[in-house]
Amino acid sequence: MSNTAVELTRQEREAELDLDQLKQLVGLVDYDEERDSFPVTGWDAIVFVVGNATQTAHYYQSAWGMELVGYSGPEHGNRDHKAFVLKSGSIRFVVKGAVSPDSPLIAHHTAHGDGVVDISLEVPDVDKCIARAKAAGATVLQEPKTVSDEHGSVRIAAIATYGETRHTLVQRVNVAGDGSVYTGVYLPGYVARSSAFVKREGAPKRLFQALDHIVGNVELGKMDEWVGFYNRVMGFVNMAEFIGDDIATEYSALMSKVVANGNHRVKFPLNEPAIAKKKSQIDEYLEFYTGPGAQHLALATNDILRTVDELRKEGVEFLDTPDAYYDDPEMRARIGRVRVPIEELKKRKILVDRDEDGYLLQIFTKPLGDRPTVFFEIIERHGSLGFGKGNFKALFESIEREQDKRGNL
C-alpha cells in the first residue's frame, strides 16, 4: 500500500467498517502521513463531564443505541468519579460524573453544565506530536507518560485548546517499540463492562457509524487565532470558510472556518459571533457555557431516515423546519435528485444540500441538556465534502425560534 493511502483505524476495523464506507460517511481523502509533522490517526474518544454519569450512560444506550463497553469507578479504586465508556461504530464516548465532593469535575460542571471536556485524538507517536506542539508554542497540559496494565501499554499526553477544552493525545501502538498493540477496553484503569439494557425489538444494531466533525464556539475576534493554532501546532489544513450573507439571517450572524487533519477524518469547524441586530446562537452558547467550548458533534449514518425515525421513537427532539423550505421551487431545482423523495425528508424535517462534489442530508437535535449549549447533528453524505452551506439560513432561523422561546434572542 502506498504511503498516500488512508488506512482503517483499529476502532473502524472493530466496527466492521470499510474504506469505501468511510469515504462516503465522513469524506476521507488520501494524504502522505510521512510528510506530516503532527500526524493524527483519527478520533480516540469524546469525553463529557455531566451532572449524573450513571443516568447519562443509560440515556446514550436507550435513546442513542450506543453500547456500554467499559467503566471506571470507586469499585475499582477510582474514588474521584465514575466514567462510562460507550461505543457506536467507530465512535467512543466517555461520560464522567463526580463521586467525591472534592472532585475537580464539580467545578467544571458548575461553570459549564454538561459538555465536552476532552476531544481525544489517536496519534502514532505522542512524543513527536508534543515536540511539535511545544516548538509551535502550544500549552502542554500533560507531558508524555506511559501507563500500563495487563493488556499492554498506552502513551498519553495533552495540550490545551479553546476554553477549558483539551486534546489528549493517545498512542496505543508500538509504545514499547516492539510493535505491540494495547488490547484493553479503553485505557489502563478501566475495566470491561456490559449492560443489562435490552434494545427494543427490531431496533437496528446501531444508529450511527462514525464521527464526522465537532464544532467549536469561540469568542468574538478569536476564530482566526484558533484556526492559526490548528494550522501552526497540528498542521491542519483549511477546508472551508463561511462569512457574511452565507451565514446570517435578518437578526443574527456568525462567522465560521473549518480546519481538518491530513486525511480529513478529524474536522473542526470553528465559529465566532458576528455583530447583528440580536443575540446569535454563538452568543447564547458562550453565555450559558460561560466561555468557549464544543457546540455540537456531527454523527455520520448511512441511513438518516431510519436513524431519525428510531431516535424520535426514543423521545429525541429535533429542530423544526417550515414546510416552505421543502416547497421552494428554487431549492428543489438546486438540489436535484437525491436518494429519497423530498416528501420523505419533509415528513422528518431533514435538510438537504448539494455542492460541486455531491449532496448531503442533515438534521439537528435540540440541546441535549438543561442549558442551551451542546447538541448533535445527524449527517448522511453522498459525495459532498461540505457542511450544508445552503441550509445555514434555514437552520439558523430554526435555532432563533428556539432561542426566542427561551427568551434568549
Tab-separated table of N, CA and C in Angstrom, residues 7 9 14 20 28 52 63 91 136 156 192 201-202 220 254 305 318 322 327 331 338 357 390:
chain	number	residue	atom	x	y	z
A	7	GLU	N	-5.612	4.337	5.746
A	7	GLU	CA	-5.860	3.015	6.304
A	7	GLU	C	-6.924	3.112	7.388
A	9	THR	N	-8.578	2.732	10.976
A	9	THR	CA	-8.101	2.687	12.351
A	9	THR	C	-8.604	1.397	12.995
A	14	GLU	N	-12.794	-2.697	14.103
A	14	GLU	CA	-13.636	-3.379	15.089
A	14	GLU	C	-15.116	-3.132	14.820
A	20	ASP	N	-14.353	2.276	1.658
A	20	ASP	CA	-15.336	2.918	0.782
A	20	ASP	C	-16.471	3.518	1.597
A	28	LEU	N	-13.372	10.964	3.735
A	28	LEU	CA	-11.923	10.745	3.851
A	28	LEU	C	-11.213	11.041	2.538
A	52	ASN	N	-24.734	13.680	36.075
A	52	ASN	CA	-25.055	12.337	36.557
A	52	ASN	C	-24.649	11.343	35.469
A	63	ALA	N	-31.595	5.804	24.243
A	63	ALA	CA	-32.072	6.718	23.202
A	63	ALA	C	-31.199	6.692	21.959
A	91	ILE	N	-17.185	5.329	16.924
A	91	ILE	CA	-17.237	6.434	17.887
A	91	ILE	C	-17.137	5.894	19.301
A	136	ALA	N	5.806	24.946	18.494
A	136	ALA	CA	4.853	25.892	17.905
A	136	ALA	C	4.160	26.757	18.952
A	156	ILE	N	0.354	8.622	26.660
A	156	ILE	CA	-0.593	9.736	26.558
A	156	ILE	C	0.082	11.055	26.919
A	192	ALA	N	-13.616	-3.818	31.476
A	192	ALA	CA	-14.711	-4.135	30.548
A	192	ALA	C	-16.020	-4.190	31.326
A	201	GLU	N	-37.360	-4.485	20.471
A	201	GLU	CA	-37.381	-5.459	19.385
A	201	GLU	C	-37.396	-4.748	18.030
A	202	GLY	N	-36.546	-5.191	17.139
A	202	GLY	CA	-36.490	-4.598	15.808
A	202	GLY	C	-35.557	-3.409	15.687
A	220	LEU	N	-15.832	36.413	20.175
A	220	LEU	CA	-15.703	37.380	19.088
A	220	LEU	C	-14.229	37.755	18.906
A	254	LEU	N	-22.961	34.932	12.264
A	254	LEU	CA	-21.742	34.371	12.826
A	254	LEU	C	-20.750	34.169	11.693
A	305	LEU	N	-32.834	8.451	7.441
A	305	LEU	CA	-34.272	8.317	7.672
A	305	LEU	C	-34.534	7.346	8.820
A	318	PHE	N	-35.873	17.115	17.691
A	318	PHE	CA	-35.105	17.776	16.645
A	318	PHE	C	-35.644	19.174	16.380
A	322	PRO	N	-39.716	24.730	8.601
A	322	PRO	CA	-41.024	25.031	7.998
A	322	PRO	C	-41.205	24.305	6.661
A	327	ASP	N	-40.939	23.286	-0.087
A	327	ASP	CA	-41.818	23.625	-1.203
A	327	ASP	C	-41.218	24.677	-2.135
A	331	MET	N	-35.116	25.926	-4.366
A	331	MET	CA	-34.359	24.931	-3.597
A	331	MET	C	-34.429	23.576	-4.282
A	338	VAL	N	-32.172	13.340	-5.259
A	338	VAL	CA	-31.470	12.709	-4.139
A	338	VAL	C	-32.077	11.326	-3.917
A	357	ASP	N	-19.417	18.498	-5.375
A	357	ASP	CA	-18.971	17.115	-5.201
A	357	ASP	C	-20.109	16.121	-4.995
A	390	GLY	N	-25.897	25.610	2.068
A	390	GLY	CA	-27.199	26.049	1.575
A	390	GLY	C	-28.295	25.975	2.621
